[in-house]
Short mmCIF file of C-alpha atoms and ligand atoms in Angstrom, two decimals:
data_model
loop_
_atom_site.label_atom_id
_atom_site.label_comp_id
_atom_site.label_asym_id
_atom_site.label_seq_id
_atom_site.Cartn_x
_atom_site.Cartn_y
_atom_site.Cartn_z
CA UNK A 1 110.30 145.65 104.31
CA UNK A 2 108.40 142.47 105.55
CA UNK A 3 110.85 140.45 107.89
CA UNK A 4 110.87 136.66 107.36
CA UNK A 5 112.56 134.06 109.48
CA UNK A 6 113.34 130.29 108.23
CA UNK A 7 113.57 128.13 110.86
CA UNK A 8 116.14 125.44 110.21
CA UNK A 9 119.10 125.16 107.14
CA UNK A 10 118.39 122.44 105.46
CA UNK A 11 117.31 121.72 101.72
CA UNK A 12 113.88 123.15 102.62
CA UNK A 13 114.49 125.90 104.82
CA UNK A 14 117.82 127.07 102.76
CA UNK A 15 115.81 127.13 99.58
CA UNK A 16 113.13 128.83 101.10
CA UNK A 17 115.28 131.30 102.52
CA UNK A 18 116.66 132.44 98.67
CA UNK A 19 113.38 132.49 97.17
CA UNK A 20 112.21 134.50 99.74
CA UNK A 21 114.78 137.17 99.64
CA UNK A 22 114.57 136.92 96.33
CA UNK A 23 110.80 138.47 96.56
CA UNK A 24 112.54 141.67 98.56
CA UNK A 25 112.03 140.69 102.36
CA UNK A 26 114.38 141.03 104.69
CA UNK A 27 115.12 137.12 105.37
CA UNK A 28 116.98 135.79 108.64
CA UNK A 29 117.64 132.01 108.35
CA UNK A 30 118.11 130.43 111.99
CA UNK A 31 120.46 127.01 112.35
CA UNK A 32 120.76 125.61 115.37
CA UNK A 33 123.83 123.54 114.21
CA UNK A 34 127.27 124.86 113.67
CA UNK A 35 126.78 124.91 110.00
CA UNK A 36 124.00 124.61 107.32
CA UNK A 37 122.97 121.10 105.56
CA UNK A 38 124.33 118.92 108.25
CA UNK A 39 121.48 116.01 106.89
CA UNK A 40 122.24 117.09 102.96
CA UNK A 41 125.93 116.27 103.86
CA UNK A 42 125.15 112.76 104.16
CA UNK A 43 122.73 112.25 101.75
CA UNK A 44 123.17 109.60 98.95
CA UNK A 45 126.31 108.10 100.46
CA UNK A 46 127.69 111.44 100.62
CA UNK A 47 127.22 112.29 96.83
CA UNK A 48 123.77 113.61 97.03
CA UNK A 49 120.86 112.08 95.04
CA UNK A 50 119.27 115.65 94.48
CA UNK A 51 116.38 114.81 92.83
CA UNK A 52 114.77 112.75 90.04
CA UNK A 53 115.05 113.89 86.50
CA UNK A 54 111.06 113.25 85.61
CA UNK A 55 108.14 114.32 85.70
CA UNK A 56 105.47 115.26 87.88
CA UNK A 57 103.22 112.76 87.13
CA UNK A 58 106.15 110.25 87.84
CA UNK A 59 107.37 112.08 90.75
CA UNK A 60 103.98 111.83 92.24
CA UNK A 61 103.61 108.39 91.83
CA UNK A 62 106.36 108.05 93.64
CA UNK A 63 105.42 109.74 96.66
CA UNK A 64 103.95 107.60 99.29
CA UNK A 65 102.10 109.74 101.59
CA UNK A 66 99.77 112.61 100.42
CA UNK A 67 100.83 112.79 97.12
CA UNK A 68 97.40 114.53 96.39
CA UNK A 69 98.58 117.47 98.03
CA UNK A 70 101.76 118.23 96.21
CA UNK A 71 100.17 117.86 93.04
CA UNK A 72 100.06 121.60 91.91
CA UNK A 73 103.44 121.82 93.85
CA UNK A 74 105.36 120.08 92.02
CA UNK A 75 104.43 121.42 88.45
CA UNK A 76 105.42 124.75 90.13
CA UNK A 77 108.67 123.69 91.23
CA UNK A 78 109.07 120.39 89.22
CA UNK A 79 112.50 117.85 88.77
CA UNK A 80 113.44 120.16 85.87
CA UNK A 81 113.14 123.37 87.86
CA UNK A 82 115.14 122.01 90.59
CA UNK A 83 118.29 121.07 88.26
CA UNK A 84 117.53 124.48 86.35
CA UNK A 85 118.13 126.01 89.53
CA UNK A 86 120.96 124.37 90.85
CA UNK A 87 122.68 124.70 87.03
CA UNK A 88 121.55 128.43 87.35
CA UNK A 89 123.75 128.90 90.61
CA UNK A 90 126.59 126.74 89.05
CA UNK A 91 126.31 123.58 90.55
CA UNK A 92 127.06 121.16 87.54
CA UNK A 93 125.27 118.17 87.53
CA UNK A 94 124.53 114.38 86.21
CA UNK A 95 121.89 111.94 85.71
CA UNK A 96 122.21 108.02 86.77
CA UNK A 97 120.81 105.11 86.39
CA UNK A 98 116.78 105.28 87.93
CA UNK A 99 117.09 109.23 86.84
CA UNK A 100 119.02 109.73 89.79
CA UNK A 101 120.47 113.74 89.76
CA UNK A 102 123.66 113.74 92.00
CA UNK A 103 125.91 117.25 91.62
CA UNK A 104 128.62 115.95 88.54
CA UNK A 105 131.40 116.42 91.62
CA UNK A 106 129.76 113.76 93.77
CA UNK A 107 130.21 115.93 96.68
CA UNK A 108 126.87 116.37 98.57
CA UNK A 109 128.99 119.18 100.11
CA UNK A 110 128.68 120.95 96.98
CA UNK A 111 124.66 121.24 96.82
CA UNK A 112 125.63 123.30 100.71
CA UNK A 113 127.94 125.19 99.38
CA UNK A 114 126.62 126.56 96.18
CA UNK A 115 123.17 127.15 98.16
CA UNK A 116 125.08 128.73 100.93
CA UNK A 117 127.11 131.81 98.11
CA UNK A 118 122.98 132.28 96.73
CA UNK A 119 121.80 132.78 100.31
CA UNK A 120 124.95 135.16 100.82
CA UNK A 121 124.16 136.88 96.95
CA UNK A 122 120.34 137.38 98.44
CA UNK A 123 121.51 139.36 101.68
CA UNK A 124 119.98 136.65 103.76
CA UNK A 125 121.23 136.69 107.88
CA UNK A 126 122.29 133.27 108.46
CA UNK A 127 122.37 132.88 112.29
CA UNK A 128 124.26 129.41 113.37
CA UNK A 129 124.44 128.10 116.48
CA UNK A 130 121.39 129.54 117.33
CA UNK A 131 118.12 127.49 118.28
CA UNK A 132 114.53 128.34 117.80
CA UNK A 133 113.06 128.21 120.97
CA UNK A 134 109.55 129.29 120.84
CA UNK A 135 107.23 131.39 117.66
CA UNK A 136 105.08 133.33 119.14
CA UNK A 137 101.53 133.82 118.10
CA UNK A 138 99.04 136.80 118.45
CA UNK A 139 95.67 137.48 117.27
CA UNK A 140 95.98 134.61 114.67
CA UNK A 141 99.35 135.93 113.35
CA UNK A 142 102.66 135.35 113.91
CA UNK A 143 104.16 137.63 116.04
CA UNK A 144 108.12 137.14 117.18
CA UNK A 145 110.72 134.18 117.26
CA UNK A 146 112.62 133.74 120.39
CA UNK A 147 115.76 132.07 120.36
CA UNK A 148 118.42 131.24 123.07
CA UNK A 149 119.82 134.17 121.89
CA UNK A 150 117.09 137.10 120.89
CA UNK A 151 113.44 137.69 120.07
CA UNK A 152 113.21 138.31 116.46
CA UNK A 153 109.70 140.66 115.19
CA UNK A 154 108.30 138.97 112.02
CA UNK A 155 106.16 139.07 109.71
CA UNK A 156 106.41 135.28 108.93
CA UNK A 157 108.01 132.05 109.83
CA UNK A 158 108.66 129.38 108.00
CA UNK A 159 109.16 125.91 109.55
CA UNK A 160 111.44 123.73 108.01
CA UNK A 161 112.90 122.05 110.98
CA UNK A 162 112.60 118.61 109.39
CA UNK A 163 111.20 114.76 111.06
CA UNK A 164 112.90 112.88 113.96
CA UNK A 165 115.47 110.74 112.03
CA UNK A 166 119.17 111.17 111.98
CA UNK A 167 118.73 113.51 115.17
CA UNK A 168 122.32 114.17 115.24
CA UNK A 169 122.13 116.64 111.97
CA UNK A 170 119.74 118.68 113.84
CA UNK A 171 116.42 116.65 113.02
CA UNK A 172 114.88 116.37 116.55
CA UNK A 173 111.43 117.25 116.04
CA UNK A 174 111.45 121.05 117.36
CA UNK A 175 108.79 121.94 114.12
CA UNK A 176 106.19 119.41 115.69
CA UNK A 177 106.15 121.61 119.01
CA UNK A 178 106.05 124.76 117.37
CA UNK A 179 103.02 123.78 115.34
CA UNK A 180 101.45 121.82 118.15
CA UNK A 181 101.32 125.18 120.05
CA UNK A 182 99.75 126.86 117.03
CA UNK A 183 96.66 124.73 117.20
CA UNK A 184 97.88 122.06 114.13
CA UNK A 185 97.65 118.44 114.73
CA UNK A 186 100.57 116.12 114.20
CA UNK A 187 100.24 112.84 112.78
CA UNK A 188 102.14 110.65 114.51
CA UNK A 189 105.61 110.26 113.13
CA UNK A 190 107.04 106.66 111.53
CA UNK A 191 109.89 105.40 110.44
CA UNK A 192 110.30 105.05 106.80
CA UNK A 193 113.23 103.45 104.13
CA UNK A 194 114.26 101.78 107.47
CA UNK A 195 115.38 97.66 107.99
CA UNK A 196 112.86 95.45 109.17
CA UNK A 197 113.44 92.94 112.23
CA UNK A 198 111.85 89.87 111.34
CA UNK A 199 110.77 87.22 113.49
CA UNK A 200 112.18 84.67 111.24
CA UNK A 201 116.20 84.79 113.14
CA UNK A 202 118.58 85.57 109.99
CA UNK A 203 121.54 86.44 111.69
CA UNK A 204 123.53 83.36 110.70
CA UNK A 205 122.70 85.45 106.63
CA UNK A 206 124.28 88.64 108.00
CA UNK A 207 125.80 90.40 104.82
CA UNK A 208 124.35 88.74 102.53
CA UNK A 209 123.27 90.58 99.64
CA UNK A 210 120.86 89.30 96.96
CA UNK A 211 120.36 90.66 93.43
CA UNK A 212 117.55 90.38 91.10
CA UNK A 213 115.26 88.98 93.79
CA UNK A 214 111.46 90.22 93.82
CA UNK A 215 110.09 90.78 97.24
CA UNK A 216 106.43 90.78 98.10
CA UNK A 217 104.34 92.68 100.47
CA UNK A 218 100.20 91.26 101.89
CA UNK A 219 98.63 93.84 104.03
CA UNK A 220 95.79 91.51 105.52
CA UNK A 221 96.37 89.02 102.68
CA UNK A 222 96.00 92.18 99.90
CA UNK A 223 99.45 92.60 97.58
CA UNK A 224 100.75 96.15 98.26
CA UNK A 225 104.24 95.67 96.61
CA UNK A 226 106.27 93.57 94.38
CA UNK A 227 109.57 94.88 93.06
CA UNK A 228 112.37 93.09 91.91
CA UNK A 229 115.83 94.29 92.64
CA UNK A 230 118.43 93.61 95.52
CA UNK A 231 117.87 93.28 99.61
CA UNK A 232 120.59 92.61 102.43
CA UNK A 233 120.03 89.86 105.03
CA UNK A 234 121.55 91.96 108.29
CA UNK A 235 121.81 91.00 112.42
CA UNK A 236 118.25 91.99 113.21
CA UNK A 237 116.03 91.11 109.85
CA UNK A 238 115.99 92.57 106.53
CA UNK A 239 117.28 96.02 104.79
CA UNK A 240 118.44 96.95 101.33
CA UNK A 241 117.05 98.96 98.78
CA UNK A 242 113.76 96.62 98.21
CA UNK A 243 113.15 96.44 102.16
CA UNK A 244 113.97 100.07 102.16
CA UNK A 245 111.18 100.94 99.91
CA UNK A 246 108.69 98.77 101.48
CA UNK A 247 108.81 99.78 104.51
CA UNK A 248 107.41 102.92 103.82
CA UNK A 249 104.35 101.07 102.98
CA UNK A 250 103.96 98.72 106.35
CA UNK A 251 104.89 101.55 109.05
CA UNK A 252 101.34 102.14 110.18
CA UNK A 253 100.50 98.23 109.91
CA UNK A 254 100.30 95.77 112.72
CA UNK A 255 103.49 93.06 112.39
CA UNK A 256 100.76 90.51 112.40
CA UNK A 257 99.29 92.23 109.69
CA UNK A 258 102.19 92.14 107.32
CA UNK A 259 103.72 88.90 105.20
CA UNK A 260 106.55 89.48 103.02
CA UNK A 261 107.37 86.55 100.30
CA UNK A 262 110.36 86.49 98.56
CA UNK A 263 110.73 85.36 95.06
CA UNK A 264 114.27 83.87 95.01
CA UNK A 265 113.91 83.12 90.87
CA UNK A 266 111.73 86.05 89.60
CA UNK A 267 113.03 85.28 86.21
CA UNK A 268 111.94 81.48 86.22
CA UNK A 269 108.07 80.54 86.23
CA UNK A 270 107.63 77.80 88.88
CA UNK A 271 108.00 75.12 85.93
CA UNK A 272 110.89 76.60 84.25
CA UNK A 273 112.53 76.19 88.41
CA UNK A 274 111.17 72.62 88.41
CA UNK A 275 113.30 71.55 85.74
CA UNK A 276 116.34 73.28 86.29
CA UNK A 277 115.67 71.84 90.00
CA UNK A 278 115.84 68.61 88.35
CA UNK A 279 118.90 68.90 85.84
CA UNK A 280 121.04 70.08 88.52
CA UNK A 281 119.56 67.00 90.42
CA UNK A 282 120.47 64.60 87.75
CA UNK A 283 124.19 65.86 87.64
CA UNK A 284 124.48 65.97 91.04
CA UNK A 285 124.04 61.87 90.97
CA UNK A 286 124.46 60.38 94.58
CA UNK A 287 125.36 63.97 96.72
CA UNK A 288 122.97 65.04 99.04
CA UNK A 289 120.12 67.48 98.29
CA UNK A 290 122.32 70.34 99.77
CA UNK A 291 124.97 70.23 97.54
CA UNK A 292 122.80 69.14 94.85
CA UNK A 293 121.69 72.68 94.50
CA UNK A 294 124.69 74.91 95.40
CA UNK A 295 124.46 76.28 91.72
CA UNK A 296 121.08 77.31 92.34
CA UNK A 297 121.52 80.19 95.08
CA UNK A 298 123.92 81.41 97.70
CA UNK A 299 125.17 77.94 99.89
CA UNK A 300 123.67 80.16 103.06
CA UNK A 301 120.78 80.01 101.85
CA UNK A 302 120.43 76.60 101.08
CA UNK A 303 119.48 75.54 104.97
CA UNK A 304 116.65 78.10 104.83
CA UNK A 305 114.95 76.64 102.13
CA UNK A 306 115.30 73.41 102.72
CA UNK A 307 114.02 73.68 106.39
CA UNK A 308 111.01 74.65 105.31
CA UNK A 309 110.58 72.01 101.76
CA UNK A 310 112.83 68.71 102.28
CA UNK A 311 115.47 66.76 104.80
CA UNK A 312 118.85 68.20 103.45
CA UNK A 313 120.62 65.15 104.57
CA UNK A 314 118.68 63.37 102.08
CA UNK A 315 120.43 62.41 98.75
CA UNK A 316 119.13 64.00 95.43
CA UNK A 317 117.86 60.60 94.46
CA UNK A 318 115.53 60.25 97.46
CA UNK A 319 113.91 63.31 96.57
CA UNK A 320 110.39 62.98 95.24
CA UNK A 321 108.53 64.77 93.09
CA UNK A 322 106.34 66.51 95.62
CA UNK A 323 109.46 67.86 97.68
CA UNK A 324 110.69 68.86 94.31
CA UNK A 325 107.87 71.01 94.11
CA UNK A 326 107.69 72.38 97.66
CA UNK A 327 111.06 73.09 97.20
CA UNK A 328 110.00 75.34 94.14
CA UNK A 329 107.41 76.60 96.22
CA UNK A 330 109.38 77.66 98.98
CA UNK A 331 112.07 79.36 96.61
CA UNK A 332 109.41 81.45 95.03
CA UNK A 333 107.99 82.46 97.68
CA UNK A 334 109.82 82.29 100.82
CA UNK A 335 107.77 83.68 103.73
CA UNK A 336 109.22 86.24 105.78
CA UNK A 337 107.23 87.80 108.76
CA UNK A 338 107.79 91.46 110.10
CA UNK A 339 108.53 92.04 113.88
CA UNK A 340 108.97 95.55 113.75
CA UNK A 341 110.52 98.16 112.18
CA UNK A 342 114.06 99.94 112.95
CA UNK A 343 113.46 102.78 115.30
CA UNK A 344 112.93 106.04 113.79
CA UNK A 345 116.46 107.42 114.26
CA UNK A 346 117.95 105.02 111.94
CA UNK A 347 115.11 105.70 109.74
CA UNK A 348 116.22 107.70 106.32
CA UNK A 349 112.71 109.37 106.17
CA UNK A 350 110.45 110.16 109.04
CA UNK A 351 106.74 109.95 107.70
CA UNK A 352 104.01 111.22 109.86
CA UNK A 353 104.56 115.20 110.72
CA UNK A 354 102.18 118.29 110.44
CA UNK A 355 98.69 117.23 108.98
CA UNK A 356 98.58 118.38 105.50
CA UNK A 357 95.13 119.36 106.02
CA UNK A 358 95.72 121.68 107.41
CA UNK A 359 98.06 123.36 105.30
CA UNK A 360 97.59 125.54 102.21
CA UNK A 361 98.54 123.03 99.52
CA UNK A 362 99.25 126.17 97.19
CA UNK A 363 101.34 128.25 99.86
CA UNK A 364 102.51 125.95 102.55
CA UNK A 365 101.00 128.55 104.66
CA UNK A 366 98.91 127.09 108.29
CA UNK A 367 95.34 127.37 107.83
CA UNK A 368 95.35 128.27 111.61
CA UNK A 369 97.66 131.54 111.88
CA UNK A 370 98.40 133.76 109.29
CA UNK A 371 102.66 134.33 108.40
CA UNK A 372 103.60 130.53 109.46
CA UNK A 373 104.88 128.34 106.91
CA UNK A 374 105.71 124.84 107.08
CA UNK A 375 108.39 122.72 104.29
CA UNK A 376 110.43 119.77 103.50
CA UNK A 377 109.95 116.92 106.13
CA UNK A 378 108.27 118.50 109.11
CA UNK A 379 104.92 117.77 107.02
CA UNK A 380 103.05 114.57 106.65
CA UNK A 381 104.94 114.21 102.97
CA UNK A 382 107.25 110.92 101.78
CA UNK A 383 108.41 109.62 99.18
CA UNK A 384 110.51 106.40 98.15
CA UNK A 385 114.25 106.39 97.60
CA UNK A 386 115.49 108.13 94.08
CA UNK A 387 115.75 112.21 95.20
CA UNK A 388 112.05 112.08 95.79
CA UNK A 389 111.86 113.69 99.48
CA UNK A 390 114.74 116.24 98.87
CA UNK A 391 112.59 117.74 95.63
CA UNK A 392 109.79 117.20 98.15
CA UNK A 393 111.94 119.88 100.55
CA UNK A 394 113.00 121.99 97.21
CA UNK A 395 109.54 122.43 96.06
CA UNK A 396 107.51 123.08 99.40
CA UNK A 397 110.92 125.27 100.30
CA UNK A 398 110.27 127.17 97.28
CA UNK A 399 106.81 127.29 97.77
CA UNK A 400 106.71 128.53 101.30
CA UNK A 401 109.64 131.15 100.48
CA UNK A 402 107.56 132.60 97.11
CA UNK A 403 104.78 133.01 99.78
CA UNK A 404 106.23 133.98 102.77
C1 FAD B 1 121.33 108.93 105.48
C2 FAD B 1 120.33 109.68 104.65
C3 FAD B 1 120.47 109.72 103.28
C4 FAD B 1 119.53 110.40 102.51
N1 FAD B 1 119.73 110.45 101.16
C5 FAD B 1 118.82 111.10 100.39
C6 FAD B 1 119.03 111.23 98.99
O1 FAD B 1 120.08 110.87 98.44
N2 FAD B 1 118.03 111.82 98.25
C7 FAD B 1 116.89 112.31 98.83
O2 FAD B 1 116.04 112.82 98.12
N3 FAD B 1 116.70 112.27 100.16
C8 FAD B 1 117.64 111.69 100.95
N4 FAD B 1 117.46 111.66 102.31
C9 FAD B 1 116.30 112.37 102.89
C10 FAD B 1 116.57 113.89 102.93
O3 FAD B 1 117.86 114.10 103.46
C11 FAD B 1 115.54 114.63 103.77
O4 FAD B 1 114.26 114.34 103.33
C12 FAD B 1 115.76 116.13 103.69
O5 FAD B 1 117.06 116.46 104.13
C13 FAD B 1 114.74 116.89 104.52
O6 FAD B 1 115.08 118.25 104.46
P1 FAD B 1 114.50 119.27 105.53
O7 FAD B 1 115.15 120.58 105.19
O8 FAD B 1 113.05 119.19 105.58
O9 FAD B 1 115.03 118.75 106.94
P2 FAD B 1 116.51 118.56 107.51
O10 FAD B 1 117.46 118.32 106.41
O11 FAD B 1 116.40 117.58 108.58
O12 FAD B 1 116.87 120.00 108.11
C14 FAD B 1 116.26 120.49 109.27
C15 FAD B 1 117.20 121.51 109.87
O13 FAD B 1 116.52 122.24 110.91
C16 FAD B 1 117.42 122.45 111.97
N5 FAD B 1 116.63 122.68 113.18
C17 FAD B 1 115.80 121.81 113.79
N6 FAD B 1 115.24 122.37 114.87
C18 FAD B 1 115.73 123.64 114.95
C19 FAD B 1 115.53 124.72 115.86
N7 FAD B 1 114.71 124.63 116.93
N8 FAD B 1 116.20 125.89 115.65
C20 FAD B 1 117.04 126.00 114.59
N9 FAD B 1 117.27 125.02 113.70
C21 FAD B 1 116.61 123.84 113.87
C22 FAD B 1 118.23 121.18 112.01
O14 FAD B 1 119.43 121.35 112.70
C23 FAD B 1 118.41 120.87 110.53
O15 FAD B 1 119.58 121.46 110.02
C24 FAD B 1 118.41 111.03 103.11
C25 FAD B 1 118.29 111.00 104.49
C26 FAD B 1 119.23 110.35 105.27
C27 FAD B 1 119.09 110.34 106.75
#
């Protein structure tokens, strides 16, 4: 019987560890926290966004780094085999708005739980508290595990110690050293779905949340996003689910190269503002510019825009056409510039990790040394917000563990 070991329980190396019991080796599973799915625990507010219910082609679009390489992946672990599988090993679940999967319990704890009775069903050692040290290497193969507590013989490893964010569920970047010392490169981890300080000083906007907004994103004067939906002005810059998203797209970019404009009115074309810029003008009759457009957006926000288009101790009357338009100008496209992202430990996703390259795209095995197997974050995968990176960690985990 082959002996595999799976470094690290979390969605990748846990599913990895059933599949590959369930191919007849002898599977130990090594967790160097006190308990399995420490990260998964906190995923999706605590509820778990499992995956997306769609397809491949849509899950890869959605994928921001390598997507190229997952692309015969995913059709053989796809959204739909994921939720088969969890259904299969009686987690019930739903589907949200977005396609969003979440167990039907809301419990992320759950997803743990019913993966943790499968790994018990499949005979697999689960060995907690105990941390990979070193995977040794002979002759081009792997050869042992050592831990703090044993040396292991194996046949394989698989890697699936995840990225470098959230280090206190166990993500601290162990995988990178391990494959470093095996000859792969790493490329140099980011943060991504992370705030964004801004050099622009918002903190008098802290907590304030807009809806239906459409943010913007120039690399070097080149549109690389536009999405409407809903950000969060915060102490340091900009976060929500729009800033979220973009930042996986700017985390290699130099600030200077970066200008984000935000469209406070995506729904209104710059004359359709214009007028209702000037209604709201005419009833406010003798009040100052400021309160003349209070019903327009959040009163915060009011000193923002007007900073940058008109005197807001001006009355509405004084107002001439040509601030009227700057005005609309500013609103629909309000220029925010990035300072620098959050550092990588608040980051939900760290992007960077193992070079794909080289990586066998159909077994997640290293092209270096035969038996070691990389999944889930460790690699140089990510994906936007929606369940996309934990079916990246189900379907390279499943991969890797068919293989292994
Ligand atoms: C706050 C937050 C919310 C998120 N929400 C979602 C969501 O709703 N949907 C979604 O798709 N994605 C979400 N993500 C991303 C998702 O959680 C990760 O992409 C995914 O957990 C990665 O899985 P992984 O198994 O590769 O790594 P991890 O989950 O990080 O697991 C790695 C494991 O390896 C262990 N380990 C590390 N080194 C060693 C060692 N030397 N020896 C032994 N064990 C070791 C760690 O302790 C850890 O348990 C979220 C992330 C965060 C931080």
């Amino acid at each position: 019987m082959r002996t595999v070991v799976v470094t690290g329980g979390g969605a990748a190396g846990m599913i990895a560890a059933v599949f590959a019991a369930r191919r007849g080796n002898r599977v130990i599973l090594i967790e160097k926290n006190e308990k399995l799915g420490k990260k998964l625990y906190i995923t999706g507010k605590g509820r778990c966004n499992l995956t997306n219910d769609c397809t491949p082609e849509e899950f890869l679009e959605n994928v921001v780094s390598n997507a190229k390489f997952l692309s015969g992946a995913i059709r053989a672990f796809s959204p739909q085999n994921t939720q088969d599988f969890f259904e299969e090993i009686g987690l019930k679940l739903k589907t949200e708005r977005g396609n969003r999967v979440f167990p039907l319990s809301e419990k992320a704890s759950d997803v743990t739980k019913f993966l943790s009775k499968e790994l018990e069903k499949e005979k697999v050692e689960i060995a907690l508290s105990e941390k990979v040290e070193k995977i040794v290497y002979r002759n081009g193969c792997v050869s042992e595990v050592l831990t703090d507590k044993r040396e292991i013989a194996c046949d394989s490893v698989v890697i699936c110690t995840g990225g470098l964010s959230y280090p206190a569920t166990g993500s601290t970047g162990d995988g990178y050293l391990f494959a470093r010392a095996a000859g792969h490169t790493i490329k140099e981890p980011k943060p991504a779905l992370v705030g964004i300080e801004t050099k622009e000083n918002f903190a008098r906007l802290q907590g304030l949340s807009l809806k239906n907004v459409a943010l913007h994103a120039y690399l070097n004067g080149k549109s690389v996003f536009c999405e409407t939906g809903e950000m969060l002005f915060t102490h340091f810059g900009i976060s929500g689910p729009l800033v979220l998203s973009v930042s996986a797209l700017v985390n290699r970019s130099a600030p200077e190269e970066v200008l984000f404009k935000l469209d406070l009115k995506p729904g209104l074309t710059e004359e359709q503002l214009y007028n209702r810029i000037e209604r709201d003008f005419a009833e406010a009759k003798g009040k100052t510019v400021e309160n003349g457009m209070v019903k327009l957006m959040p009163s915060r926000l009011i000193d923002f825009i007007l900073a940058r288009a008109a005197d807001k101790n001006k009355r509405v009357s004084e107002i001439s056409n040509a601030e009227k338009r700057k005005i609309v100008s500013v609103m629909k496209g309000f220029e925010i510039r990035m300072l620098r992202l959050r550092p990588i430990e608040e980051a939900v996703i760290t992007a960077g990790g193992v070079n794909i390259k080289e990586v066998n795209p159909k077994s997640m095995e290293s092209k270096l040394i035969q038996g070691l197997f990389f999944a889930g974050e460790v690699l140089d995968l990510d994906a936007f917000t929606g369940g996309f990176n934990l079916q990246i960690a189900f379907t390279t985990g499943y991969i890797a563990g068919n293989h292994a």
